Tab-separated table of C-alpha atoms in Angstrom:
chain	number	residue	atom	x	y	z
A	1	UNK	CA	49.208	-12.036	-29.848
A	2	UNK	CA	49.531	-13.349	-26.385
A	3	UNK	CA	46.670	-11.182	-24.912
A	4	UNK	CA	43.881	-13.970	-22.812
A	5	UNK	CA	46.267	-16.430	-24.511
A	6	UNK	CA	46.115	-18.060	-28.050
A	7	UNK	CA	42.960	-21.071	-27.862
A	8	UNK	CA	43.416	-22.588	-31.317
A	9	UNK	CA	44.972	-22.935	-34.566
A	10	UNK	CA	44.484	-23.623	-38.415
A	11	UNK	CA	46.636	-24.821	-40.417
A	12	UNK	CA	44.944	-24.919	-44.459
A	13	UNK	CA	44.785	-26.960	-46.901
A	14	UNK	CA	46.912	-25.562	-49.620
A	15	UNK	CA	49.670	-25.241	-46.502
A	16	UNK	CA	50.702	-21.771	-46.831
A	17	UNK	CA	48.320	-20.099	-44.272
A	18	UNK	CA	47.626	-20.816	-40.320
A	19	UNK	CA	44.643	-18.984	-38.679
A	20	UNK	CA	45.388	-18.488	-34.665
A	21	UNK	CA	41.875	-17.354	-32.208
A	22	UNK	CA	42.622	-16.156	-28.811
A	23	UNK	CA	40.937	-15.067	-25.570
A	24	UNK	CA	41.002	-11.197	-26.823
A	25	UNK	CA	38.301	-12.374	-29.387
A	26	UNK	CA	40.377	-12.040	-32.278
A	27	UNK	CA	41.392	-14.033	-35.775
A	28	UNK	CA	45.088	-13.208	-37.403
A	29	UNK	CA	45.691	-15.130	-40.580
A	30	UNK	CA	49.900	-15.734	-41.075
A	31	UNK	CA	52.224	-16.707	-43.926
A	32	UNK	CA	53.583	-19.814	-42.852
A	33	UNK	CA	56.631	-18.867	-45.113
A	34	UNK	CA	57.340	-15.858	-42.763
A	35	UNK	CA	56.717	-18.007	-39.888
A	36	UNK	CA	59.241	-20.199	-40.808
A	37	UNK	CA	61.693	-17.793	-41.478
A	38	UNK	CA	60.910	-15.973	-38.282
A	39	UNK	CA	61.913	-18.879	-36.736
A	40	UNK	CA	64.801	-19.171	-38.503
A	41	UNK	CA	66.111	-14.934	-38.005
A	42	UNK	CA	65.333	-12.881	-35.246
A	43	UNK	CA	66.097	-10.148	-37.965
A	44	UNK	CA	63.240	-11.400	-39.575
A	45	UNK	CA	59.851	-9.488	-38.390
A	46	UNK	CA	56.472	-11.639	-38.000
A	47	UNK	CA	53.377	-10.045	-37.946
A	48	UNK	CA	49.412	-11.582	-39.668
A	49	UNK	CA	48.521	-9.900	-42.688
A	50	UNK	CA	45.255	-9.743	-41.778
A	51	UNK	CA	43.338	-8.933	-38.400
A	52	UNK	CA	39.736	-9.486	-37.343
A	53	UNK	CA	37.975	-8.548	-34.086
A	54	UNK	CA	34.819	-10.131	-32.646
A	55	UNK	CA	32.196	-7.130	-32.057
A	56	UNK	CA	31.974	-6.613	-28.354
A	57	UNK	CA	29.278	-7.746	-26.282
A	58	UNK	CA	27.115	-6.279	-23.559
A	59	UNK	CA	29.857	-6.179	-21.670
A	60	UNK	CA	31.993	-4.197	-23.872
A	61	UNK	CA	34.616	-7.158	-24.228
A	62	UNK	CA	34.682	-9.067	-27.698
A	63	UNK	CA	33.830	-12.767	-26.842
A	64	UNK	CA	37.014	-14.810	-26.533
A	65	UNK	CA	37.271	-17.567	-28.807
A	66	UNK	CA	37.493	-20.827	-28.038
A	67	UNK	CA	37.608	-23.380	-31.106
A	68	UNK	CA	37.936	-22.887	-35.243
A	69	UNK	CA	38.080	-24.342	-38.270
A	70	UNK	CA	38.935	-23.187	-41.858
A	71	UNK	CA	36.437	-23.220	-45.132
A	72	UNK	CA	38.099	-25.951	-47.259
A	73	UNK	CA	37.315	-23.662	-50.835
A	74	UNK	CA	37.140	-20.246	-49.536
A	75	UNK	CA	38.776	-17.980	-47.188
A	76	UNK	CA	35.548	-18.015	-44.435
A	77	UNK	CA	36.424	-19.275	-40.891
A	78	UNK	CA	33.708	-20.268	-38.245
A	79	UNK	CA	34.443	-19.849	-34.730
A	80	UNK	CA	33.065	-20.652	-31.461
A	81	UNK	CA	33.292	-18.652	-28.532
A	82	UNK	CA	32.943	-18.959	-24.615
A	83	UNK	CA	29.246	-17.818	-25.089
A	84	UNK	CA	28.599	-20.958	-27.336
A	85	UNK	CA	27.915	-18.636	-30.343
A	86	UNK	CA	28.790	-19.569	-33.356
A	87	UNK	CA	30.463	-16.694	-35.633
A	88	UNK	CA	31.253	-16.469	-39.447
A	89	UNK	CA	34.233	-14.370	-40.675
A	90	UNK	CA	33.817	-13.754	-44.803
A	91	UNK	CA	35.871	-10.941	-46.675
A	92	UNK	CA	32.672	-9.277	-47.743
A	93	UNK	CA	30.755	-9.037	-44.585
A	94	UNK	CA	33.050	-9.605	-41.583
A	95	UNK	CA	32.733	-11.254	-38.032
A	96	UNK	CA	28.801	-12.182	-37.752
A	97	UNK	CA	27.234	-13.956	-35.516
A	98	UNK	CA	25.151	-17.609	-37.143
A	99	UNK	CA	24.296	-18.892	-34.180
A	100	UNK	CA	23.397	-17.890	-30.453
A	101	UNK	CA	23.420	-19.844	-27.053
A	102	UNK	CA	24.096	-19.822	-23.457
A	103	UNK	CA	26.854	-19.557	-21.905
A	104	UNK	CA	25.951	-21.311	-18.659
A	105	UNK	CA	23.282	-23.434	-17.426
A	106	UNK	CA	19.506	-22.486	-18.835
A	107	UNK	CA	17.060	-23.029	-15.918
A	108	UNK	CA	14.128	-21.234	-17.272
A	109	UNK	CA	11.284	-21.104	-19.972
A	110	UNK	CA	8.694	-19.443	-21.175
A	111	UNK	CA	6.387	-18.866	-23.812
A	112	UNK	CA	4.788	-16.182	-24.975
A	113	UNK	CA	0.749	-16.396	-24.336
A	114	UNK	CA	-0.074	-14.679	-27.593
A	115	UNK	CA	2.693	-15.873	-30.017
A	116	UNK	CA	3.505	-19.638	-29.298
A	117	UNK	CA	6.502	-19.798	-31.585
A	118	UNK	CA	7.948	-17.297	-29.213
A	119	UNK	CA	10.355	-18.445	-26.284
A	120	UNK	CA	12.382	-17.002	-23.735
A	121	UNK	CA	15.169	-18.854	-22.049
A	122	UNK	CA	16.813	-17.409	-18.582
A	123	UNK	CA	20.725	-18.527	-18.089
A	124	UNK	CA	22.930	-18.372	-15.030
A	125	UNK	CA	24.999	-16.288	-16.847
A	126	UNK	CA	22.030	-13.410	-16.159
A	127	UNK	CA	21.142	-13.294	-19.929
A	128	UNK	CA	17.505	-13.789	-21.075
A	129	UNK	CA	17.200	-14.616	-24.412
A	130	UNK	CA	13.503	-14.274	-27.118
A	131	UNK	CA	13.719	-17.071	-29.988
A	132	UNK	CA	11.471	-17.337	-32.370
A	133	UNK	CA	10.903	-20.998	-32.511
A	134	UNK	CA	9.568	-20.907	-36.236
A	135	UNK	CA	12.668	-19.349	-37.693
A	136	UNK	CA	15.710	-20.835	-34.979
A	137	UNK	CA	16.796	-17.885	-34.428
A	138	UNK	CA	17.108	-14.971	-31.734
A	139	UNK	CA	14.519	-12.180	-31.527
A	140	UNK	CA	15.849	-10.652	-28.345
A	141	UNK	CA	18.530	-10.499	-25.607
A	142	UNK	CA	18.860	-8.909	-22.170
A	143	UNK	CA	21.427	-8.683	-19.561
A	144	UNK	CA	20.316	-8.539	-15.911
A	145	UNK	CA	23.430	-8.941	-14.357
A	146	UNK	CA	21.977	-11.345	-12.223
A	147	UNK	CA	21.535	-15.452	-12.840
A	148	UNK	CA	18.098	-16.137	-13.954
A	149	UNK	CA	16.418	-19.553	-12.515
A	150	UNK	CA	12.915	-18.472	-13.157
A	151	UNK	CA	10.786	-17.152	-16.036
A	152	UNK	CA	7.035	-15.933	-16.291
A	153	UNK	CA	4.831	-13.809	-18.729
A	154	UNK	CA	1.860	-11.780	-17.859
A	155	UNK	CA	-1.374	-13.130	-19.698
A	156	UNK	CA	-1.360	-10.280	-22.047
A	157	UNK	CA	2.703	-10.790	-23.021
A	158	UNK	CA	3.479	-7.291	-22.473
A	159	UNK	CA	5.648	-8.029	-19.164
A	160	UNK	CA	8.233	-10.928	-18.416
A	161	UNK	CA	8.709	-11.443	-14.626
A	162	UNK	CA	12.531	-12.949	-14.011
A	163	UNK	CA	13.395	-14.517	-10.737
A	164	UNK	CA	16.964	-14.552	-9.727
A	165	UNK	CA	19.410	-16.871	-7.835
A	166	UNK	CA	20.262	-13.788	-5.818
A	167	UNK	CA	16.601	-13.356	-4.905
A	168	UNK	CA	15.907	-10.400	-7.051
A	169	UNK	CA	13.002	-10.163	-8.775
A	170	UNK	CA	12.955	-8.094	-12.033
A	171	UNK	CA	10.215	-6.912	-14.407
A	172	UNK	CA	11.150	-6.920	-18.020
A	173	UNK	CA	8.969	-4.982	-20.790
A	174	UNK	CA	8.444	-7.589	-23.799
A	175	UNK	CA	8.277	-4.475	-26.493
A	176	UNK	CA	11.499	-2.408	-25.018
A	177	UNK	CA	13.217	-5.885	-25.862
A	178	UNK	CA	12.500	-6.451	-28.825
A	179	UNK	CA	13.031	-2.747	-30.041
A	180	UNK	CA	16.785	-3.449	-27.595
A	181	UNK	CA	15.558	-0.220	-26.017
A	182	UNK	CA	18.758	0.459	-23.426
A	183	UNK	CA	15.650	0.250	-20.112
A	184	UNK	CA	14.594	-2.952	-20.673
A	185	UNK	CA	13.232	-2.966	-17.423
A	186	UNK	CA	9.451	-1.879	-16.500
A	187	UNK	CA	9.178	1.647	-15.154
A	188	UNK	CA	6.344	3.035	-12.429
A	189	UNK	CA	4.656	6.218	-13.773
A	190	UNK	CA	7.045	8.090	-10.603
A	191	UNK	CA	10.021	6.222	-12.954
A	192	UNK	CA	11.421	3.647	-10.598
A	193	UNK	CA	12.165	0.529	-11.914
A	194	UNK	CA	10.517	-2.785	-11.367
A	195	UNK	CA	12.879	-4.775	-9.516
A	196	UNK	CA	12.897	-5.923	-6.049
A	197	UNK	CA	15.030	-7.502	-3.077
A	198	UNK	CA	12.619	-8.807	-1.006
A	199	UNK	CA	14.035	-12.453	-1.027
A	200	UNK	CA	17.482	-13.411	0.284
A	201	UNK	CA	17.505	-17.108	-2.077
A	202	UNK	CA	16.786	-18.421	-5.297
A	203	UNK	CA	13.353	-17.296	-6.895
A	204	UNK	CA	12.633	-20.463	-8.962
A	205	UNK	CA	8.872	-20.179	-9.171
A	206	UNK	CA	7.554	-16.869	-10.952
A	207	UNK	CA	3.548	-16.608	-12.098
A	208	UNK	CA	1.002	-14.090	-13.198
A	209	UNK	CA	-2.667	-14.740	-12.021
A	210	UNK	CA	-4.809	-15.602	-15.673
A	211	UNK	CA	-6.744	-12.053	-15.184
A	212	UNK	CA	-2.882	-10.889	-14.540
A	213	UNK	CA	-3.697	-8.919	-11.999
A	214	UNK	CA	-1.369	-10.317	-9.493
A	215	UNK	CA	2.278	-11.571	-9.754
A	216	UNK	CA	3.068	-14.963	-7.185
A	217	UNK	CA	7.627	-15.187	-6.197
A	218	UNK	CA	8.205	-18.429	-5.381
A	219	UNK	CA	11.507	-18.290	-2.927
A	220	UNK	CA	13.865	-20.969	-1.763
A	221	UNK	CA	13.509	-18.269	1.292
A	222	UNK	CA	9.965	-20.675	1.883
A	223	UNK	CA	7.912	-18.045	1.255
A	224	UNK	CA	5.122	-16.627	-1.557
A	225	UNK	CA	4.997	-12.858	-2.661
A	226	UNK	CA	2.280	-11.932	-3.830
A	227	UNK	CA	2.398	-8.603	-5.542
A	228	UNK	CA	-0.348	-6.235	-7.095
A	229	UNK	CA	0.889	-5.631	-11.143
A	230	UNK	CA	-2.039	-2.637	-11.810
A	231	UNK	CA	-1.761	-1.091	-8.047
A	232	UNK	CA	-5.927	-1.375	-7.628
A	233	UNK	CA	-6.475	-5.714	-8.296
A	234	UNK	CA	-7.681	-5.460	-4.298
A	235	UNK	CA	-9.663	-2.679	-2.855
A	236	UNK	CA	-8.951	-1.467	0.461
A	237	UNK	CA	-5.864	-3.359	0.429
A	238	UNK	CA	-4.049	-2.220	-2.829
A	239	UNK	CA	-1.997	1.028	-2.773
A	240	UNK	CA	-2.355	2.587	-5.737
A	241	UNK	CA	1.349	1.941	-6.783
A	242	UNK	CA	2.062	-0.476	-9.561
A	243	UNK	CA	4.284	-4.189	-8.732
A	244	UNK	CA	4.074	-3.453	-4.946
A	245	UNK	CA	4.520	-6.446	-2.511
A	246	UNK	CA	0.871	-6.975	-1.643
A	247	UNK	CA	1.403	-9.977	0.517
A	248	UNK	CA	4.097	-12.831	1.872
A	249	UNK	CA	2.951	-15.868	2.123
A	250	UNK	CA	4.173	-18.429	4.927
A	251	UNK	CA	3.271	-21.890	5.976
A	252	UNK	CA	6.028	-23.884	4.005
A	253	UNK	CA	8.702	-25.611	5.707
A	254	UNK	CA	11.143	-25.632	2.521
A	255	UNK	CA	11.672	-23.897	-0.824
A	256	UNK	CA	8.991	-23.444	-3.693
A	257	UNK	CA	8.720	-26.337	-6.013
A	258	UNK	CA	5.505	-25.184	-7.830
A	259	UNK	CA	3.100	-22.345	-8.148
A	260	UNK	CA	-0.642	-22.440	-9.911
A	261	UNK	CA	-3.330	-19.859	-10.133
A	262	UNK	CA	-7.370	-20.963	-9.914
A	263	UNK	CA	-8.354	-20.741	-13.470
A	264	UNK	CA	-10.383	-17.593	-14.071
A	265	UNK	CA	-13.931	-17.730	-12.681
A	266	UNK	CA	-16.522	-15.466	-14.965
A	267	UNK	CA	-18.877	-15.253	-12.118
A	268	UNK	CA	-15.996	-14.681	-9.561
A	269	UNK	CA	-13.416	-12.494	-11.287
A	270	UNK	CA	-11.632	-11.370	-8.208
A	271	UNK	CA	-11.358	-14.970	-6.450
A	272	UNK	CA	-7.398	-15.815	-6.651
A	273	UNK	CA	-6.425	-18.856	-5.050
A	274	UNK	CA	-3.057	-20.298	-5.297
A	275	UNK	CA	-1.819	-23.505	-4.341
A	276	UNK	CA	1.552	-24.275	-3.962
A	277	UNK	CA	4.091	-27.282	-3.090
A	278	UNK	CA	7.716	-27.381	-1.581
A	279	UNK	CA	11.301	-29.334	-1.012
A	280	UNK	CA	9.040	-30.853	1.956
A	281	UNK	CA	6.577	-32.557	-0.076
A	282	UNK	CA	3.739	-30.296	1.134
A	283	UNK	CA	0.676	-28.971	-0.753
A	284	UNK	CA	-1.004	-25.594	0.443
A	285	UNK	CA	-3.880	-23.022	-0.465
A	286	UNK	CA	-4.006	-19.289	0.022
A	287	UNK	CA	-6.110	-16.918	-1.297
A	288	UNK	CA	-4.111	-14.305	-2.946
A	289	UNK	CA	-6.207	-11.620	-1.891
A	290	UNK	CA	-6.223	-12.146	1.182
A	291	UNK	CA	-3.047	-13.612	1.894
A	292	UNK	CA	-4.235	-16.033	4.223
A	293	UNK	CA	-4.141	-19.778	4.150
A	294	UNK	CA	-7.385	-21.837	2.516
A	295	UNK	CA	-8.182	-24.638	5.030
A	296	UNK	CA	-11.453	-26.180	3.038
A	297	UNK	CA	-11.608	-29.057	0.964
A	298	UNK	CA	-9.780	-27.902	-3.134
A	299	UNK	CA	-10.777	-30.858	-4.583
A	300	UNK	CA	-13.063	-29.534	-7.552
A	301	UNK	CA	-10.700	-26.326	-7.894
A	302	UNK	CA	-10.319	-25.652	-11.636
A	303	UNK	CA	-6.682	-24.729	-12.049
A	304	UNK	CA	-5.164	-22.314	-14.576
A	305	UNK	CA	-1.875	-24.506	-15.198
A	306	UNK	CA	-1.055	-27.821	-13.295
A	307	UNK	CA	2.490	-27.609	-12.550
A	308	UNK	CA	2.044	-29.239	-8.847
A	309	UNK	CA	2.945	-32.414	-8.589
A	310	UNK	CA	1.018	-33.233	-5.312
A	311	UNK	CA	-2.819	-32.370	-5.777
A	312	UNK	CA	-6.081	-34.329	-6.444
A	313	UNK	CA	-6.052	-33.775	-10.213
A	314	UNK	CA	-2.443	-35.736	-10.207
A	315	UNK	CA	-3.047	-38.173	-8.050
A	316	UNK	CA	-2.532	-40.814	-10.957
A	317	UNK	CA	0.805	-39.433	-11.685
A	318	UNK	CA	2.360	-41.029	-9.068
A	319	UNK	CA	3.668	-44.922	-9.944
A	320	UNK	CA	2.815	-47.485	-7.170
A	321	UNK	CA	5.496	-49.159	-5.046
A	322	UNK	CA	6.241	-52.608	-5.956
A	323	UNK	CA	6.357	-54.949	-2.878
A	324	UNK	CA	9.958	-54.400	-1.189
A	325	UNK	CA	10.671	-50.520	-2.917
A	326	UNK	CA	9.826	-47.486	-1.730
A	327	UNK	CA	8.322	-44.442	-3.576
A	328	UNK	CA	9.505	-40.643	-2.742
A	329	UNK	CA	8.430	-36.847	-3.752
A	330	UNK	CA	11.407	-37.094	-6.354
A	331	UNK	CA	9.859	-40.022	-8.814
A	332	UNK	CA	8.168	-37.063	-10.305
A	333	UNK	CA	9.815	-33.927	-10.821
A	334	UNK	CA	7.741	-31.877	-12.714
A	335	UNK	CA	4.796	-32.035	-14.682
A	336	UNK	CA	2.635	-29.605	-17.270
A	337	UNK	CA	-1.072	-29.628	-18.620
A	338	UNK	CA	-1.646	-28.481	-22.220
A	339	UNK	CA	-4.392	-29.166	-24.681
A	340	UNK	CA	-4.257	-32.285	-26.875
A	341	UNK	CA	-2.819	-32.213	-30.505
A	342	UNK	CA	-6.553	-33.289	-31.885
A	343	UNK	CA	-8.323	-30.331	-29.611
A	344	UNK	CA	-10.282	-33.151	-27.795
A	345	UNK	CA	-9.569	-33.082	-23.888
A	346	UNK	CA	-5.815	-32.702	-22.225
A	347	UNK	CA	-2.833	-33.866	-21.854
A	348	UNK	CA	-0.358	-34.340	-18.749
A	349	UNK	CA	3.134	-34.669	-19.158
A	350	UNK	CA	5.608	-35.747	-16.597
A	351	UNK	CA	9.597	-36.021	-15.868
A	352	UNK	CA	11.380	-37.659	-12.618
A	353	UNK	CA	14.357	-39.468	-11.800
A	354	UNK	CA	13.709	-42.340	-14.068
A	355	UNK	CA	14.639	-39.971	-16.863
A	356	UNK	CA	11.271	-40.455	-18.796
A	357	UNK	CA	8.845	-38.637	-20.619
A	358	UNK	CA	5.376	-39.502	-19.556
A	359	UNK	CA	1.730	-38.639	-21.271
């Protein structure tokens, strides 16, 4: 009874039963009459009629329980655990899970470029999670065993790249989650996985290039990797081996804010450029095949997202200092580009300290 300690009680209505929840994930349901007398006798023995366990996790452990309440006309109980799940216990059906969520702070989001109603959340917990947005509820989990703070999906949805607090960098196949395959990480053709430790920080920033060709790491390390997803996307510099580390990228004096590819060019396939911002308030080109720096003027560059916040396309963005105030980089945190509802032009969304939403 006193395993992880008891977390909550429930006493019902008609007075004759209390429900107890504890740490070791399970629900005991007592007689309050042999409670009493318990109480009353050591002679007396004291033991729930009826146990139920929590089904364990991923990491083998059922979920301890934190709160509960009592069905007022039947004999169902809803708990919630540390995980902020939400579970159901019924006589016909058991413990079952109604609801999902994280158990620690979510940091990152993405969805799916084929199937919009599809999401996936990264936690600092190390869980990533697929919803299906339509239906509010959970398609998919994985464990990486490592907290997530950055989220990206190839162009064709078949690969999620995950940055990590840690600075790992993992590749996650879409399909092998949603089947909850046991390798839910990509695998080379020689079988080694897809997951790298080329960073010694947080990899917020995570983005495939729109022919998805090329994967860009955004570090708090102040550096870019730039790595080659098919093995060939540059000849004469491209090994042959898929997800190697084609380039790093230098030139920033802090950590990655924000990554965007050049949108794709029909009559330049293979031009990549990237441009890039930081902690430092700075805005910088490369070309990703190269690896180098771009120096030239990027003021009619076409971009694939606009997630900088510093640029020529966002100048506006930016409010103007009234006479006596000062304006800094953190007025605008972050910003996004998406079509508008009526399919007539775009729309530019922004969040900063003012704690606004702005079109």
């Amino acid at each position: 009874v006193t395993l992880n300690g008891v977390r909550c009680l429930a006493l019902r209505d008609d007075g004759e039963t209390l429900v107890s929840a504890g740490g070791d994930g399970a629900v005991m349901w007592w007689t309050t009459a042999q409670l009493t007398a318990a109480a009353r006798s050591k002679s007396v023995p004291c033991e729930p009629h009826t146990t139920r366990v929590l089904n364990a996790d991923d990491s083998n452990r059922p979920p301890a329980i934190r709160s509960l309440d009592c069905h007022l006309y039947s004999s169902d109980v809803m708990v919630g655990t540390y995980r902020c799940d939400i579970w159901e216990i019924d006589d016909q059906d058991g413990p079952h899970v109604m609801l999902y969520g994280h158990s620690a702070d979510v940091r990152a989001l993405a969805v799916h470029p084929r199937h919009s109603h599809v999401v996936a959340t990264g936690a600092e917990s190390g869980r990533v999670y697929l919803w299906n947005c339509n239906g509010r509820v959970l398609k998919a989990k994985c464990n990486t065993h490592h907290p997530v703070v950055g989220l990206g999906f190839s162009p064709d949805g078949k690969h999620l790249a995950v940055g990590c607090k840690d600075g790992t960098l993992l590749v996650l196949n879409y399909d092998n989650m949603l089947s909850g395959e046991f390798n839910q990480v990509v695998k080379r053709a020689d079988k080694s996985r897809c997951e790298f430790h080329h960073c010694n920080e947080a990899i917020d920033e995570v983005k495939y290039s729109p022919d998805g060709k090329l994967l860009a790491a955004g570090s708090h390390d102040n550096f870019i990797d730039i790595y080659d997803v098919t093995g060939d996307a540059v000849p004469g510099r491209s090994t042959g081996v898929a997800y190697h580390r084609l380039h790093r990228l230098r030139g920033h004096s802090s950590y990655i804010t924000h990554l965007d590819w050049s949108a794709l060019d029909p009559k330049f396939p293979d031009r990549r450029i990237l441009q890039s911002t930081c902690g430092a308030y700075e805005l910088l080109y490369y070309d990703g095949n190269t690896g180098q720096q771009v120096r030239s003027a990027m003021r009619d560059e076409r971009w694939d997202t606009q997630t900088c916040t510093l640029g020529f396309s966002v100048m506006g963005i930016w409010p103007r200092g009234i006479k006596g105030e000062s304006v800094d980089g953190t007025d605008v945190n972050a910003c996004d580009r998406g079509p508008a509802p009526d399919g007539e032009g775009e729309l530019l969304a922004t969040v900063g300290d003012s704690g606004k939403v702005k079109l």
